mmCIF file of C-alpha atoms in Angstrom:
data_model
loop_
_atom_site.group_PDB
_atom_site.id
_atom_site.type_symbol
_atom_site.label_atom_id
_atom_site.label_comp_id
_atom_site.label_asym_id
_atom_site.label_seq_id
_atom_site.Cartn_x
_atom_site.Cartn_y
_atom_site.Cartn_z
ATOM 1 C CA LEU A 1 86.129 70.915 39.617
ATOM 2 C CA ALA A 2 88.421 72.458 42.249
ATOM 3 C CA HIS A 3 86.108 75.453 42.561
ATOM 4 C CA GLY A 4 83.109 73.241 43.226
ATOM 5 C CA VAL A 5 84.924 71.415 46.039
ATOM 6 C CA MET A 6 85.976 74.733 47.576
ATOM 7 C CA TYR A 7 82.370 75.925 47.385
ATOM 8 C CA LEU A 8 81.031 72.821 49.093
ATOM 9 C CA LEU A 9 83.624 73.128 51.888
ATOM 10 C CA THR A 10 83.405 76.867 52.580
ATOM 11 C CA ILE A 11 79.670 77.592 52.473
ATOM 12 C CA PRO A 12 78.627 75.166 55.236
ATOM 13 C CA SER A 13 81.626 76.101 57.352
ATOM 14 C CA GLY A 14 80.745 79.790 56.887
ATOM 15 C CA TYR A 15 77.243 79.207 58.185
ATOM 16 C CA LEU A 16 78.659 77.198 61.074
ATOM 17 C CA LEU A 17 80.982 80.097 61.931
ATOM 18 C CA LEU A 18 78.023 82.508 61.897
ATOM 19 C CA VAL A 19 76.107 80.301 64.340
ATOM 20 C CA ILE A 20 79.125 80.031 66.658
ATOM 21 C CA PHE A 21 79.662 83.800 66.521
ATOM 22 C CA SER A 22 76.015 84.549 67.290
ATOM 23 C CA ILE A 23 76.054 82.213 70.308
ATOM 24 C CA CYS A 24 79.334 83.617 71.666
ATOM 25 C CA ASN A 25 78.276 87.226 71.139
ATOM 26 C CA LEU A 26 75.213 87.261 73.403
ATOM 27 C CA ASN A 27 76.079 90.383 75.402
ATOM 28 C CA ASP A 28 73.294 92.955 75.395
ATOM 29 C CA VAL A 29 74.304 96.141 73.624
ATOM 30 C CA SER A 30 71.761 98.934 73.790
ATOM 31 C CA TRP A 31 72.575 101.287 70.975
ATOM 32 C CA GLY A 32 71.593 104.918 71.196
ATOM 33 C CA THR A 33 70.769 105.003 74.900
ATOM 34 C CA ARG A 34 72.630 107.004 77.474
ATOM 35 C CA GLU A 35 72.574 106.727 81.233
ATOM 36 C CA VAL A 36 71.751 110.101 82.692
ATOM 37 C CA PRO A 37 73.821 110.752 85.832
ATOM 38 C CA THR A 38 71.773 111.576 88.896
ATOM 39 C CA LYS A 39 72.388 114.574 91.112
ATOM 40 C CA ALA A 40 74.103 112.448 93.768
ATOM 41 C CA GLU A 41 76.452 110.951 91.205
ATOM 42 C CA ARG A 42 77.327 114.424 89.923
ATOM 43 C CA LEU A 43 78.039 115.668 93.438
ATOM 44 C CA GLU A 44 80.157 112.625 94.164
ATOM 45 C CA ALA A 45 82.106 113.121 90.934
ATOM 46 C CA GLU A 46 82.710 116.788 91.790
ATOM 47 C CA LYS A 47 83.830 115.823 95.298
ATOM 48 C CA LYS A 48 86.286 113.278 93.925
ATOM 49 C CA LYS A 49 87.576 115.851 91.459
ATOM 50 C CA LYS A 50 88.129 118.404 94.247
ATOM 51 C CA GLU A 51 89.887 115.816 96.416
ATOM 52 C CA LYS A 52 92.131 114.925 93.500
ATOM 53 C CA GLU A 53 92.976 118.605 92.948
ATOM 54 C CA GLU A 54 93.763 119.028 96.662
ATOM 55 C CA LEU A 55 96.049 116.007 96.563
ATOM 56 C CA GLU A 56 97.828 117.502 93.566
ATOM 57 C CA LYS A 57 98.300 120.781 95.467
ATOM 58 C CA ASN A 58 99.566 118.940 98.547
ATOM 59 C CA LYS A 59 102.044 117.042 96.408
ATOM 60 C CA VAL A 60 103.389 120.348 95.156
ATOM 61 C CA LYS A 61 103.545 121.791 98.680
ATOM 62 C CA LYS A 62 105.147 118.713 100.141
ATOM 63 C CA GLY A 63 107.978 118.333 97.720
ATOM 64 C CA PHE A 64 111.208 116.485 98.306
ATOM 65 C CA TRP A 65 112.856 119.060 100.557
ATOM 66 C CA ALA A 66 109.690 119.775 102.548
ATOM 67 C CA ARG A 67 109.329 116.090 103.350
ATOM 68 C CA ILE A 68 112.942 115.904 104.491
ATOM 69 C CA PHE A 69 112.644 118.964 106.725
ATOM 70 C CA ASN A 70 109.363 117.781 108.267
ATOM 71 C CA ARG A 71 110.985 114.487 109.118
ATOM 72 C CA GLY A 72 113.888 116.439 110.561
ATOM 73 C CA GLU A 73 111.586 118.097 113.104
ATOM 74 C CA GLU A 74 110.360 114.690 114.237
ATOM 75 C CA HIS A 75 113.931 113.467 114.598
ATOM 76 C CA ILE A 76 114.867 116.549 116.622
ATOM 77 C CA ARG A 77 111.934 115.932 118.996
ATOM 78 C CA GLU A 78 112.979 112.318 119.455
ATOM 79 C CA LEU A 79 116.591 113.328 120.075
ATOM 80 C CA THR A 80 115.622 115.925 122.680
ATOM 81 C CA LYS A 81 113.543 113.327 124.533
ATOM 82 C CA LEU A 82 116.487 110.948 124.425
ATOM 83 C CA VAL A 83 118.912 113.586 125.725
ATOM 84 C CA LYS A 84 116.501 114.512 128.535
ATOM 85 C CA THR A 85 116.428 110.899 129.662
ATOM 86 C CA LEU A 86 120.211 110.538 129.487
ATOM 87 C CA VAL A 87 121.151 113.782 131.267
ATOM 88 C CA PRO A 88 120.959 113.367 135.057
ATOM 89 C CA GLN A 89 118.474 115.607 136.819
ATOM 90 C CA LYS A 90 119.727 118.213 139.270
ATOM 91 C CA ALA A 91 119.979 117.175 142.895
ATOM 92 C CA ALA A 92 116.986 117.588 145.176
ATOM 93 C CA THR A 93 117.268 120.737 147.265
ATOM 94 C CA SER A 94 114.293 120.710 149.592
ATOM 95 C CA PRO A 95 113.581 118.023 152.208
ATOM 96 C CA GLN A 96 110.272 117.196 150.484
ATOM 97 C CA GLU A 97 112.063 116.461 147.214
ATOM 98 C CA GLN A 98 114.585 114.326 149.052
ATOM 99 C CA LEU A 99 111.828 112.254 150.663
ATOM 100 C CA LEU A 100 109.436 112.021 147.711
ATOM 101 C CA GLY A 101 111.993 111.961 144.923
ATOM 102 C CA ALA A 102 110.899 112.912 141.417
ATOM 103 C CA ALA A 103 107.186 112.633 142.246
ATOM 104 C CA VAL A 104 107.126 116.307 143.282
ATOM 105 C CA ASN A 105 108.331 117.484 139.862
ATOM 106 C CA VAL A 106 105.817 115.534 137.792
ATOM 107 C CA GLY A 107 103.974 117.795 135.362
ATOM 108 C CA ILE A 108 106.099 120.908 135.943
ATOM 109 C CA GLU A 109 107.864 120.811 132.580
#
């Protein structure tokens, strides 16, 4: 008797589960077909691969110490500009420089 009740409960629910699964699984799967990449896609893939390889090489070239030293050059440039602005310029020697001021020396450096 217990087996008959189990049968009556599970068979209809099994069919109901199959219907629910078939409705939920409606995505289109094309088996056995392959998208053939076009020439443009191949070239683009090769270009991306080359760019990636170049980035890898640049990472190796610009390691930790190289990055620090490159930043050091920028800091040195900034410091020299700062020192040039802080150090007073030499006194004007000619009468033109005395009258015109620093406008005579623009662009000489």
